PDB file of N, CA, C, O and CB in Angstrom:
ATOM      1  N   MET A   1      36.829 133.933  82.602  1.00  0.00           N
ATOM      2  CA  MET A   1      37.294 133.341  83.852  1.00  0.00           C
ATOM      3  C   MET A   1      38.525 132.479  83.588  1.00  0.00           C
ATOM      4  O   MET A   1      38.686 131.895  82.516  1.00  0.00           O
ATOM      5  CB  MET A   1      36.173 132.501  84.513  1.00  0.00           C
ATOM      6  N   SER A   2      39.368 132.422  84.577  1.00  0.00           N
ATOM      7  CA  SER A   2      40.530 131.548  84.470  1.00  0.00           C
ATOM      8  C   SER A   2      40.138 130.140  84.894  1.00  0.00           C
ATOM      9  O   SER A   2      39.052 129.930  85.435  1.00  0.00           O
ATOM     10  CB  SER A   2      41.707 132.076  85.335  1.00  0.00           C
ATOM     11  N   VAL A   3      41.000 129.198  84.655  1.00  0.00           N
ATOM     12  CA  VAL A   3      40.739 127.815  85.051  1.00  0.00           C
ATOM     13  C   VAL A   3      40.530 127.730  86.555  1.00  0.00           C
ATOM     14  O   VAL A   3      39.632 127.024  87.015  1.00  0.00           O
ATOM     15  CB  VAL A   3      41.897 126.896  84.618  1.00  0.00           C
ATOM     16  N   LEU A   4      41.351 128.443  87.332  1.00  0.00           N
ATOM     17  CA  LEU A   4      41.211 128.422  88.785  1.00  0.00           C
ATOM     18  C   LEU A   4      39.889 129.037  89.232  1.00  0.00           C
ATOM     19  O   LEU A   4      39.254 128.539  90.161  1.00  0.00           O
ATOM     20  CB  LEU A   4      42.372 129.159  89.435  1.00  0.00           C
ATOM     21  N   GLU A   5      39.473 130.117  88.575  1.00  0.00           N
ATOM     22  CA  GLU A   5      38.182 130.728  88.896  1.00  0.00           C
ATOM     23  C   GLU A   5      37.038 129.787  88.541  1.00  0.00           C
ATOM     24  O   GLU A   5      36.055 129.699  89.277  1.00  0.00           O
ATOM     25  CB  GLU A   5      38.017 132.065  88.155  1.00  0.00           C
ATOM     26  N   ASP A   6      37.159 129.088  87.425  1.00  0.00           N
ATOM     27  CA  ASP A   6      36.146 128.105  87.028  1.00  0.00           C
ATOM     28  C   ASP A   6      36.027 127.007  88.076  1.00  0.00           C
ATOM     29  O   ASP A   6      34.927 126.643  88.491  1.00  0.00           O
ATOM     30  CB  ASP A   6      36.488 127.494  85.655  1.00  0.00           C
ATOM     31  N   LYS A   7      37.179 126.483  88.499  1.00  0.00           N
ATOM     32  CA  LYS A   7      37.178 125.410  89.500  1.00  0.00           C
ATOM     33  C   LYS A   7      36.575 125.892  90.812  1.00  0.00           C
ATOM     34  O   LYS A   7      35.823 125.160  91.455  1.00  0.00           O
ATOM     35  CB  LYS A   7      38.606 124.891  89.737  1.00  0.00           C
ATOM     36  N   ASP A   8      36.897 127.113  91.213  1.00  0.00           N
ATOM     37  CA  ASP A   8      36.357 127.658  92.450  1.00  0.00           C
ATOM     38  C   ASP A   8      34.844 127.834  92.345  1.00  0.00           C
ATOM     39  O   ASP A   8      34.121 127.553  93.301  1.00  0.00           O
ATOM     40  CB  ASP A   8      37.028 128.996  92.784  1.00  0.00           C
ATOM     41  N   ALA A   9      34.363 128.293  91.201  1.00  0.00           N
ATOM     42  CA  ALA A   9      32.921 128.465  90.995  1.00  0.00           C
ATOM     43  C   ALA A   9      32.201 127.123  91.058  1.00  0.00           C
ATOM     44  O   ALA A   9      31.103 127.032  91.607  1.00  0.00           O
ATOM     45  CB  ALA A   9      32.647 129.150  89.645  1.00  0.00           C
ATOM     46  N   ILE A  10      32.808 126.091  90.503  1.00  0.00           N
ATOM     47  CA  ILE A  10      32.220 124.750  90.551  1.00  0.00           C
ATOM     48  C   ILE A  10      32.164 124.257  91.994  1.00  0.00           C
ATOM     49  O   ILE A  10      31.151 123.706  92.424  1.00  0.00           O
ATOM     50  CB  ILE A  10      33.030 123.761  89.673  1.00  0.00           C
ATOM     51  N   ARG A  11      33.250 124.453  92.741  1.00  0.00           N
ATOM     52  CA  ARG A  11      33.270 124.040  94.155  1.00  0.00           C
ATOM     53  C   ARG A  11      32.194 124.770  94.951  1.00  0.00           C
ATOM     54  O   ARG A  11      31.515 124.167  95.782  1.00  0.00           O
ATOM     55  CB  ARG A  11      34.658 124.307  94.778  1.00  0.00           C
ATOM     56  N   GLU A  12      32.040 126.066  94.696  1.00  0.00           N
ATOM     57  CA  GLU A  12      31.024 126.854  95.395  1.00  0.00           C
ATOM     58  C   GLU A  12      29.615 126.344  95.074  1.00  0.00           C
ATOM     59  O   GLU A  12      28.773 126.237  95.965  1.00  0.00           O
ATOM     60  CB  GLU A  12      31.148 128.341  95.016  1.00  0.00           C
ATOM     61  N   ALA A  13      29.368 126.036  93.818  1.00  0.00           N
ATOM     62  CA  ALA A  13      28.060 125.512  93.423  1.00  0.00           C
ATOM     63  C   ALA A  13      27.790 124.153  94.068  1.00  0.00           C
ATOM     64  O   ALA A  13      26.682 123.891  94.536  1.00  0.00           O
ATOM     65  CB  ALA A  13      27.973 125.395  91.896  1.00  0.00           C
ATOM     66  N   MET A  14      28.797 123.302  94.091  1.00  0.00           N
ATOM     67  CA  MET A  14      28.629 121.979  94.718  1.00  0.00           C
ATOM     68  C   MET A  14      28.389 122.113  96.217  1.00  0.00           C
ATOM     69  O   MET A  14      27.559 121.397  96.778  1.00  0.00           O
ATOM     70  CB  MET A  14      29.868 121.096  94.461  1.00  0.00           C
ATOM     71  N   ALA A  15      29.102 123.017  96.866  1.00  0.00           N
ATOM     72  CA  ALA A  15      28.901 123.235  98.304  1.00  0.00           C
ATOM     73  C   ALA A  15      27.491 123.759  98.576  1.00  0.00           C
ATOM     74  O   ALA A  15      26.828 123.306  99.510  1.00  0.00           O
ATOM     75  CB  ALA A  15      29.955 124.226  98.857  1.00  0.00           C
ATOM     76  N   ALA A  16      27.036 124.706  97.767  1.00  0.00           N
ATOM     77  CA  ALA A  16      25.681 125.242  97.934  1.00  0.00           C
ATOM     78  C   ALA A  16      24.641 124.146  97.740  1.00  0.00           C
ATOM     79  O   ALA A  16      23.668 124.071  98.491  1.00  0.00           O
ATOM     80  CB  ALA A  16      25.429 126.394  96.945  1.00  0.00           C
ATOM     81  N   TYR A  17      24.840 123.303  96.740  1.00  0.00           N
ATOM     82  CA  TYR A  17      23.938 122.176  96.468  1.00  0.00           C
ATOM     83  C   TYR A  17      23.876 121.242  97.681  1.00  0.00           C
ATOM     84  O   TYR A  17      22.791 120.894  98.148  1.00  0.00           O
ATOM     85  CB  TYR A  17      24.405 121.394  95.207  1.00  0.00           C
ATOM     86  N   CYS A  18      25.038 120.844  98.183  1.00  0.00           N
ATOM     87  CA  CYS A  18      25.091 119.898  99.302  1.00  0.00           C
ATOM     88  C   CYS A  18      24.460 120.484 100.560  1.00  0.00           C
ATOM     89  O   CYS A  18      23.691 119.804 101.239  1.00  0.00           O
ATOM     90  CB  CYS A  18      26.538 119.494  99.587  1.00  0.00           C
ATOM     91  N   HIS A  19      24.779 121.743 100.880  1.00  0.00           N
ATOM     92  CA  HIS A  19      24.225 122.371 102.081  1.00  0.00           C
ATOM     93  C   HIS A  19      22.708 122.518 101.970  1.00  0.00           C
ATOM     94  O   HIS A  19      21.984 122.251 102.930  1.00  0.00           O
ATOM     95  CB  HIS A  19      24.874 123.747 102.315  1.00  0.00           C
ATOM     96  N   ALA A  20      22.231 122.939 100.811  1.00  0.00           N
ATOM     97  CA  ALA A  20      20.789 123.105 100.626  1.00  0.00           C
ATOM     98  C   ALA A  20      20.069 121.764 100.688  1.00  0.00           C
ATOM     99  O   ALA A  20      19.005 121.662 101.299  1.00  0.00           O
ATOM    100  CB  ALA A  20      20.498 123.795  99.289  1.00  0.00           C
ATOM    101  N   LEU A  21      20.633 120.739 100.069  1.00  0.00           N
ATOM    102  CA  LEU A  21      19.990 119.424 100.092  1.00  0.00           C
ATOM    103  C   LEU A  21      19.975 118.857 101.508  1.00  0.00           C
ATOM    104  O   LEU A  21      18.962 118.310 101.944  1.00  0.00           O
ATOM    105  CB  LEU A  21      20.711 118.454  99.139  1.00  0.00           C
ATOM    106  N   ASP A  22      21.085 118.981 102.226  1.00  0.00           N
ATOM    107  CA  ASP A  22      21.148 118.495 103.605  1.00  0.00           C
ATOM    108  C   ASP A  22      20.116 119.177 104.496  1.00  0.00           C
ATOM    109  O   ASP A  22      19.598 118.565 105.429  1.00  0.00           O
ATOM    110  CB  ASP A  22      22.543 118.711 104.174  1.00  0.00           C
ATOM    111  N   ALA A  23      19.816 120.447 104.209  1.00  0.00           N
ATOM    112  CA  ALA A  23      18.868 121.214 105.011  1.00  0.00           C
ATOM    113  C   ALA A  23      17.440 121.114 104.461  1.00  0.00           C
ATOM    114  O   ALA A  23      16.535 121.775 104.970  1.00  0.00           O
ATOM    115  CB  ALA A  23      19.301 122.674 105.070  1.00  0.00           C
ATOM    116  N   CYS A  24      17.237 120.301 103.437  1.00  0.00           N
ATOM    117  CA  CYS A  24      15.922 120.126 102.796  1.00  0.00           C
ATOM    118  C   CYS A  24      15.367 121.442 102.258  1.00  0.00           C
ATOM    119  O   CYS A  24      14.158 121.673 102.285  1.00  0.00           O
ATOM    120  CB  CYS A  24      14.930 119.520 103.786  1.00  0.00           C
ATOM    121  N   ARG A  25      16.256 122.294 101.773  1.00  0.00           N
ATOM    122  CA  ARG A  25      15.853 123.544 101.126  1.00  0.00           C
ATOM    123  C   ARG A  25      15.789 123.272  99.622  1.00  0.00           C
ATOM    124  O   ARG A  25      16.686 123.634  98.860  1.00  0.00           O
ATOM    125  CB  ARG A  25      16.855 124.729 101.461  1.00  0.00           C
ATOM    126  N   PHE A  26      14.704 122.628  99.232  1.00  0.00           N
ATOM    127  CA  PHE A  26      14.577 122.123  97.867  1.00  0.00           C
ATOM    128  C   PHE A  26      14.502 123.231  96.818  1.00  0.00           C
ATOM    129  O   PHE A  26      15.014 123.067  95.710  1.00  0.00           O
ATOM    130  CB  PHE A  26      13.356 121.256  97.764  1.00  0.00           C
ATOM    131  N   ALA A  27      13.875 124.347  97.152  1.00  0.00           N
ATOM    132  CA  ALA A  27      13.819 125.467  96.203  1.00  0.00           C
ATOM    133  C   ALA A  27      15.221 126.014  95.952  1.00  0.00           C
ATOM    134  O   ALA A  27      15.551 126.410  94.834  1.00  0.00           O
ATOM    135  CB  ALA A  27      12.890 126.590  96.731  1.00  0.00           C
ATOM    136  N   ASP A  28      16.046 126.034  97.007  1.00  0.00           N
ATOM    137  CA  ASP A  28      17.424 126.500  96.837  1.00  0.00           C
ATOM    138  C   ASP A  28      18.221 125.547  95.955  1.00  0.00           C
ATOM    139  O   ASP A  28      19.018 125.984  95.125  1.00  0.00           O
ATOM    140  CB  ASP A  28      18.109 126.650  98.199  1.00  0.00           C
ATOM    141  N   VAL A  29      18.006 124.247  96.134  1.00  0.00           N
ATOM    142  CA  VAL A  29      18.680 123.263  95.278  1.00  0.00           C
ATOM    143  C   VAL A  29      18.263 123.498  93.827  1.00  0.00           C
ATOM    144  O   VAL A  29      19.111 123.574  92.938  1.00  0.00           O
ATOM    145  CB  VAL A  29      18.338 121.799  95.723  1.00  0.00           C
ATOM    146  N   ALA A  30      16.970 123.610  93.594  1.00  0.00           N
ATOM    147  CA  ALA A  30      16.463 123.786  92.232  1.00  0.00           C
ATOM    148  C   ALA A  30      16.979 125.081  91.605  1.00  0.00           C
ATOM    149  O   ALA A  30      17.183 125.143  90.393  1.00  0.00           O
ATOM    150  CB  ALA A  30      14.931 123.781  92.233  1.00  0.00           C
ATOM    151  N   SER A  31      17.191 126.111  92.421  1.00  0.00           N
ATOM    152  CA  SER A  31      17.654 127.399  91.888  1.00  0.00           C
ATOM    153  C   SER A  31      19.074 127.311  91.335  1.00  0.00           C
ATOM    154  O   SER A  31      19.498 128.194  90.590  1.00  0.00           O
ATOM    155  CB  SER A  31      17.592 128.470  92.973  1.00  0.00           C
ATOM    156  N   LEU A  32      19.802 126.276  91.680  1.00  0.00           N
ATOM    157  CA  LEU A  32      21.158 126.104  91.170  1.00  0.00           C
ATOM    158  C   LEU A  32      21.178 125.574  89.736  1.00  0.00           C
ATOM    159  O   LEU A  32      22.225 125.565  89.089  1.00  0.00           O
ATOM    160  CB  LEU A  32      21.931 125.165  92.072  1.00  0.00           C
ATOM    161  N   PHE A  33      20.019 125.132  89.240  1.00  0.00           N
ATOM    162  CA  PHE A  33      19.899 124.625  87.877  1.00  0.00           C
ATOM    163  C   PHE A  33      19.463 125.750  86.942  1.00  0.00           C
ATOM    164  O   PHE A  33      18.855 126.727  87.378  1.00  0.00           O
ATOM    165  CB  PHE A  33      18.896 123.446  87.816  1.00  0.00           C
ATOM    166  N   ALA A  34      19.772 125.608  85.672  1.00  0.00           N
ATOM    167  CA  ALA A  34      19.266 126.536  84.660  1.00  0.00           C
ATOM    168  C   ALA A  34      17.740 126.431  84.614  1.00  0.00           C
ATOM    169  O   ALA A  34      17.167 125.433  85.049  1.00  0.00           O
ATOM    170  CB  ALA A  34      19.891 126.234  83.254  1.00  0.00           C
ATOM    171  N   ASP A  35      17.089 127.469  84.083  1.00  0.00           N
ATOM    172  CA  ASP A  35      15.626 127.449  83.996  1.00  0.00           C
ATOM    173  C   ASP A  35      15.109 126.167  83.348  1.00  0.00           C
ATOM    174  O   ASP A  35      14.090 125.615  83.765  1.00  0.00           O
ATOM    175  CB  ASP A  35      15.131 128.657  83.210  1.00  0.00           C
ATOM    176  N   ASP A  36      15.815 125.704  82.334  1.00  0.00           N
ATOM    177  CA  ASP A  36      15.390 124.500  81.616  1.00  0.00           C
ATOM    178  C   ASP A  36      16.287 123.304  81.942  1.00  0.00           C
ATOM    179  O   ASP A  36      16.401 122.363  81.155  1.00  0.00           O
ATOM    180  CB  ASP A  36      15.392 124.758  80.105  1.00  0.00           C
ATOM    181  N   GLY A  37      16.925 123.359  83.121  1.00  0.00           N
ATOM    182  CA  GLY A  37      17.822 122.281  83.524  1.00  0.00           C
ATOM    183  C   GLY A  37      17.102 120.950  83.677  1.00  0.00           C
ATOM    184  O   GLY A  37      15.898 120.904  83.926  1.00  0.00           O
ATOM    185  N   ILE A  38      17.845 119.891  83.525  1.00  0.00           N
ATOM    186  CA  ILE A  38      17.295 118.535  83.646  1.00  0.00           C
ATOM    187  C   ILE A  38      18.066 117.804  84.736  1.00  0.00           C
ATOM    188  O   ILE A  38      19.297 117.799  84.748  1.00  0.00           O
ATOM    189  CB  ILE A  38      17.376 117.757  82.283  1.00  0.00           C
ATOM    190  N   TRP A  39      17.328 117.187  85.649  1.00  0.00           N
ATOM    191  CA  TRP A  39      17.927 116.407  86.725  1.00  0.00           C
ATOM    192  C   TRP A  39      17.456 114.969  86.535  1.00  0.00           C
ATOM    193  O   TRP A  39      16.261 114.689  86.628  1.00  0.00           O
ATOM    194  CB  TRP A  39      17.534 116.970  88.154  1.00  0.00           C
ATOM    195  N   THR A  40      18.380 114.069  86.274  1.00  0.00           N
ATOM    196  CA  THR A  40      18.058 112.666  86.020  1.00  0.00           C
ATOM    197  C   THR A  40      18.562 111.818  87.175  1.00  0.00           C
ATOM    198  O   THR A  40      19.732 111.893  87.550  1.00  0.00           O
ATOM    199  CB  THR A  40      18.670 112.187  84.681  1.00  0.00           C
ATOM    200  N   THR A  41      17.666 111.005  87.736  1.00  0.00           N
ATOM    201  CA  THR A  41      18.018 110.133  88.856  1.00  0.00           C
ATOM    202  C   THR A  41      17.430 108.748  88.605  1.00  0.00           C
ATOM    203  O   THR A  41      16.761 108.513  87.599  1.00  0.00           O
ATOM    204  CB  THR A  41      17.504 110.719  90.212  1.00  0.00           C
ATOM    205  N   ASP A  42      17.692 107.849  89.530  1.00  0.00           N
ATOM    206  CA  ASP A  42      17.069 106.526  89.465  1.00  0.00           C
ATOM    207  C   ASP A  42      15.557 106.612  89.645  1.00  0.00           C
ATOM    208  O   ASP A  42      14.834 105.675  89.306  1.00  0.00           O
ATOM    209  CB  ASP A  42      17.668 105.605  90.529  1.00  0.00           C
ATOM    210  N   TYR A  43      15.079 107.738  90.178  1.00  0.00           N
ATOM    211  CA  TYR A  43      13.647 107.917  90.424  1.00  0.00           C
ATOM    212  C   TYR A  43      12.924 108.547  89.241  1.00  0.00           C
ATOM    213  O   TYR A  43      11.697 108.647  89.241  1.00  0.00           O
ATOM    214  CB  TYR A  43      13.438 108.770  91.654  1.00  0.00           C
ATOM    215  N   GLY A  44      13.671 108.966  88.247  1.00  0.00           N
ATOM    216  CA  GLY A  44      13.066 109.583  87.076  1.00  0.00           C
ATOM    217  C   GLY A  44      13.812 110.828  86.657  1.00  0.00           C
ATOM    218  O   GLY A  44      14.950 111.065  87.063  1.00  0.00           O
ATOM    219  N   GLU A  45      13.145 111.616  85.836  1.00  0.00           N
ATOM    220  CA  GLU A  45      13.768 112.818  85.289  1.00  0.00           C
ATOM    221  C   GLU A  45      12.850 114.006  85.528  1.00  0.00           C
ATOM    222  O   GLU A  45      11.636 113.918  85.346  1.00  0.00           O
ATOM    223  CB  GLU A  45      14.071 112.652  83.776  1.00  0.00           C
ATOM    224  N   ALA A  46      13.450 115.119  85.941  1.00  0.00           N
ATOM    225  CA  ALA A  46      12.697 116.349  86.146  1.00  0.00           C
ATOM    226  C   ALA A  46      13.282 117.419  85.228  1.00  0.00           C
ATOM    227  O   ALA A  46      14.500 117.575  85.134  1.00  0.00           O
ATOM    228  CB  ALA A  46      12.738 116.803  87.647  1.00  0.00           C
ATOM    229  N   LYS A  47      12.399 118.151  84.554  1.00  0.00           N
ATOM    230  CA  LYS A  47      12.827 119.200  83.622  1.00  0.00           C
ATOM    231  C   LYS A  47      12.331 120.549  84.135  1.00  0.00           C
ATOM    232  O   LYS A  47      11.127 120.765  84.278  1.00  0.00           O
ATOM    233  CB  LYS A  47      12.291 118.924  82.175  1.00  0.00           C
ATOM    234  N   GLY A  48      13.256 121.440  84.407  1.00  0.00           N
ATOM    235  CA  GLY A  48      12.911 122.771  84.904  1.00  0.00           C
ATOM    236  C   GLY A  48      12.965 122.828  86.424  1.00  0.00           C
ATOM    237  O   GLY A  48      12.831 121.814  87.108  1.00  0.00           O
ATOM    238  N   ARG A  49      13.163 124.030  86.931  1.00  0.00           N
ATOM    239  CA  ARG A  49      13.329 124.222  88.376  1.00  0.00           C
ATOM    240  C   ARG A  49      12.135 123.752  89.187  1.00  0.00           C
ATOM    241  O   ARG A  49      12.303 123.097  90.215  1.00  0.00           O
ATOM    242  CB  ARG A  49      13.582 125.669  88.670  1.00  0.00           C
ATOM    243  N   ASP A  50      10.920 124.083  88.733  1.00  0.00           N
ATOM    244  CA  ASP A  50       9.731 123.674  89.487  1.00  0.00           C
ATOM    245  C   ASP A  50       9.626 122.155  89.567  1.00  0.00           C
ATOM    246  O   ASP A  50       9.298 121.608  90.620  1.00  0.00           O
ATOM    247  CB  ASP A  50       8.463 124.254  88.845  1.00  0.00           C
ATOM    248  N   ALA A  51       9.900 121.485  88.474  1.00  0.00           N
ATOM    249  CA  ALA A  51       9.821 120.020  88.446  1.00  0.00           C
ATOM    250  C   ALA A  51      10.926 119.399  89.302  1.00  0.00           C
ATOM    251  O   ALA A  51      10.706 118.380  89.956  1.00  0.00           O
ATOM    252  CB  ALA A  51       9.918 119.501  86.996  1.00  0.00           C
ATOM    253  N   ILE A  52      12.101 120.004  89.300  1.00  0.00           N
ATOM    254  CA  ILE A  52      13.203 119.501  90.123  1.00  0.00           C
ATOM    255  C   ILE A  52      12.832 119.634  91.597  1.00  0.00           C
ATOM    256  O   ILE A  52      13.020 118.698  92.373  1.00  0.00           O
ATOM    257  CB  ILE A  52      14.525 120.267  89.817  1.00  0.00           C
ATOM    258  N   GLU A  53      12.313 120.781  91.977  1.00  0.00           N
ATOM    259  CA  GLU A  53      11.895 120.981  93.374  1.00  0.00           C
ATOM    260  C   GLU A  53      10.807 119.975  93.760  1.00  0.00           C
ATOM    261  O   GLU A  53      10.860 119.387  94.840  1.00  0.00           O
ATOM    262  CB  GLU A  53      11.383 122.430  93.588  1.00  0.00           C
ATOM    263  N   ALA A  54       9.837 119.780  92.891  1.00  0.00           N
ATOM    264  CA  ALA A  54       8.757 118.833  93.177  1.00  0.00           C
ATOM    265  C   ALA A  54       9.288 117.409  93.329  1.00  0.00           C
ATOM    266  O   ALA A  54       8.862 116.676  94.221  1.00  0.00           O
ATOM    267  CB  ALA A  54       7.702 118.881  92.069  1.00  0.00           C
ATOM    268  N   MET A  55      10.220 117.019  92.456  1.00  0.00           N
ATOM    269  CA  MET A  55      10.775 115.676  92.558  1.00  0.00           C
ATOM    270  C   MET A  55      11.506 115.505  93.886  1.00  0.00           C
ATOM    271  O   MET A  55      11.356 114.481  94.552  1.00  0.00           O
ATOM    272  CB  MET A  55      11.723 115.391  91.382  1.00  0.00           C
ATOM    273  N   LEU A  56      12.287 116.494  94.265  1.00  0.00           N
ATOM    274  CA  LEU A  56      13.004 116.416  95.541  1.00  0.00           C
ATOM    275  C   LEU A  56      12.030 116.270  96.706  1.00  0.00           C
ATOM    276  O   LEU A  56      12.249 115.463  97.609  1.00  0.00           O
ATOM    277  CB  LEU A  56      13.882 117.660  95.741  1.00  0.00           C
ATOM    278  N   ARG A  57      10.963 117.050  96.681  1.00  0.00           N
ATOM    279  CA  ARG A  57       9.964 116.966  97.753  1.00  0.00           C
ATOM    280  C   ARG A  57       9.331 115.576  97.822  1.00  0.00           C
ATOM    281  O   ARG A  57       8.912 115.126  98.889  1.00  0.00           O
ATOM    282  CB  ARG A  57       8.874 118.025  97.547  1.00  0.00           C
ATOM    283  N   GLY A  58       9.268 114.914  96.692  1.00  0.00           N
ATOM    284  CA  GLY A  58       8.654 113.594  96.659  1.00  0.00           C
ATOM    285  C   GLY A  58       9.581 112.450  97.039  1.00  0.00           C
ATOM    286  O   GLY A  58       9.109 111.375  97.408  1.00  0.00           O
ATOM    287  N   ILE A  59      10.902 112.661  96.956  1.00  0.00           N
ATOM    288  CA  ILE A  59      11.813 111.537  97.197  1.00  0.00           C
ATOM    289  C   ILE A  59      12.747 111.710  98.389  1.00  0.00           C
ATOM    290  O   ILE A  59      13.299 110.727  98.882  1.00  0.00           O
ATOM    291  CB  ILE A  59      12.630 111.306  95.986  1.00  0.00           C
ATOM    292  N   VAL A  60      12.935 112.939  98.859  1.00  0.00           N
ATOM    293  CA  VAL A  60      13.874 113.159  99.964  1.00  0.00           C
ATOM    294  C   VAL A  60      13.089 113.260 101.268  1.00  0.00           C
ATOM    295  O   VAL A  60      12.232 114.131 101.414  1.00  0.00           O
ATOM    296  CB  VAL A  60      14.729 114.447  99.731  1.00  0.00           C
ATOM    297  N   PRO A  61      13.381 112.374 102.212  1.00  0.00           N
ATOM    298  CA  PRO A  61      12.683 112.456 103.495  1.00  0.00           C
ATOM    299  C   PRO A  61      13.119 113.703 104.266  1.00  0.00           C
ATOM    300  O   PRO A  61      14.303 114.033 104.326  1.00  0.00           O
ATOM    301  CB  PRO A  61      12.948 111.188 104.336  1.00  0.00           C
ATOM    302  N   VAL A  62      12.141 114.382 104.848  1.00  0.00           N
ATOM    303  CA  VAL A  62      12.409 115.582 105.630  1.00  0.00           C
ATOM    304  C   VAL A  62      12.461 115.180 107.100  1.00  0.00           C
ATOM    305  O   VAL A  62      11.584 114.467 107.587  1.00  0.00           O
ATOM    306  CB  VAL A  62      11.322 116.686 105.378  1.00  0.00           C
ATOM    307  N   LYS A  63      13.489 115.641 107.800  1.00  0.00           N
ATOM    308  CA  LYS A  63      13.644 115.311 109.213  1.00  0.00           C
ATOM    309  C   LYS A  63      12.402 115.721 109.985  1.00  0.00           C
ATOM    310  O   LYS A  63      11.885 116.824 109.806  1.00  0.00           O
ATOM    311  CB  LYS A  63      14.891 115.993 109.799  1.00  0.00           C
ATOM    312  N   GLY A  64      11.933 114.841 110.834  1.00  0.00           N
ATOM    313  CA  GLY A  64      10.768 115.140 111.649  1.00  0.00           C
ATOM    314  C   GLY A  64       9.443 114.802 110.996  1.00  0.00           C
ATOM    315  O   GLY A  64       8.394 114.928 111.629  1.00  0.00           O
ATOM    316  N   GLU A  65       9.468 114.375 109.744  1.00  0.00           N
ATOM    317  CA  GLU A  65       8.240 113.984 109.057  1.00  0.00           C
ATOM    318  C   GLU A  65       8.253 112.485 108.818  1.00  0.00           C
ATOM    319  O   GLU A  65       9.312 111.859 108.777  1.00  0.00           O
ATOM    320  CB  GLU A  65       8.081 114.749 107.721  1.00  0.00           C
ATOM    321  N   GLY A  66       7.109 111.939 108.665  1.00  0.00           N
ATOM    322  CA  GLY A  66       7.018 110.512 108.345  1.00  0.00           C
ATOM    323  C   GLY A  66       6.708 109.665 109.563  1.00  0.00           C
ATOM    324  O   GLY A  66       6.421 110.178 110.644  1.00  0.00           O
ATOM    325  N   PRO A  67       6.773 108.343 109.363  1.00  0.00           N
ATOM    326  CA  PRO A  67       6.370 107.427 110.448  1.00  0.00           C
ATOM    327  C   PRO A  67       7.270 107.477 111.648  1.00  0.00           C
ATOM    328  O   PRO A  67       7.040 106.760 112.622  1.00  0.00           O
ATOM    329  CB  PRO A  67       6.327 106.030 109.948  1.00  0.00           C
TER     330      PRO A  67
END
């Protein structure tokens, strides 16, 4: 890939991440990580797609749910 193709691929991945997170599509967010990817936040660390999805479900409020 060229530098421009690399940059475009990164932008596409970031856009997919943002759109999926905004829509609370946590499995889609997790699918953007490698199988053994690690997501580190102030809430802790998740290793692997299943753990990343579970962490998101536990910390991101879903519209229409809750008090």
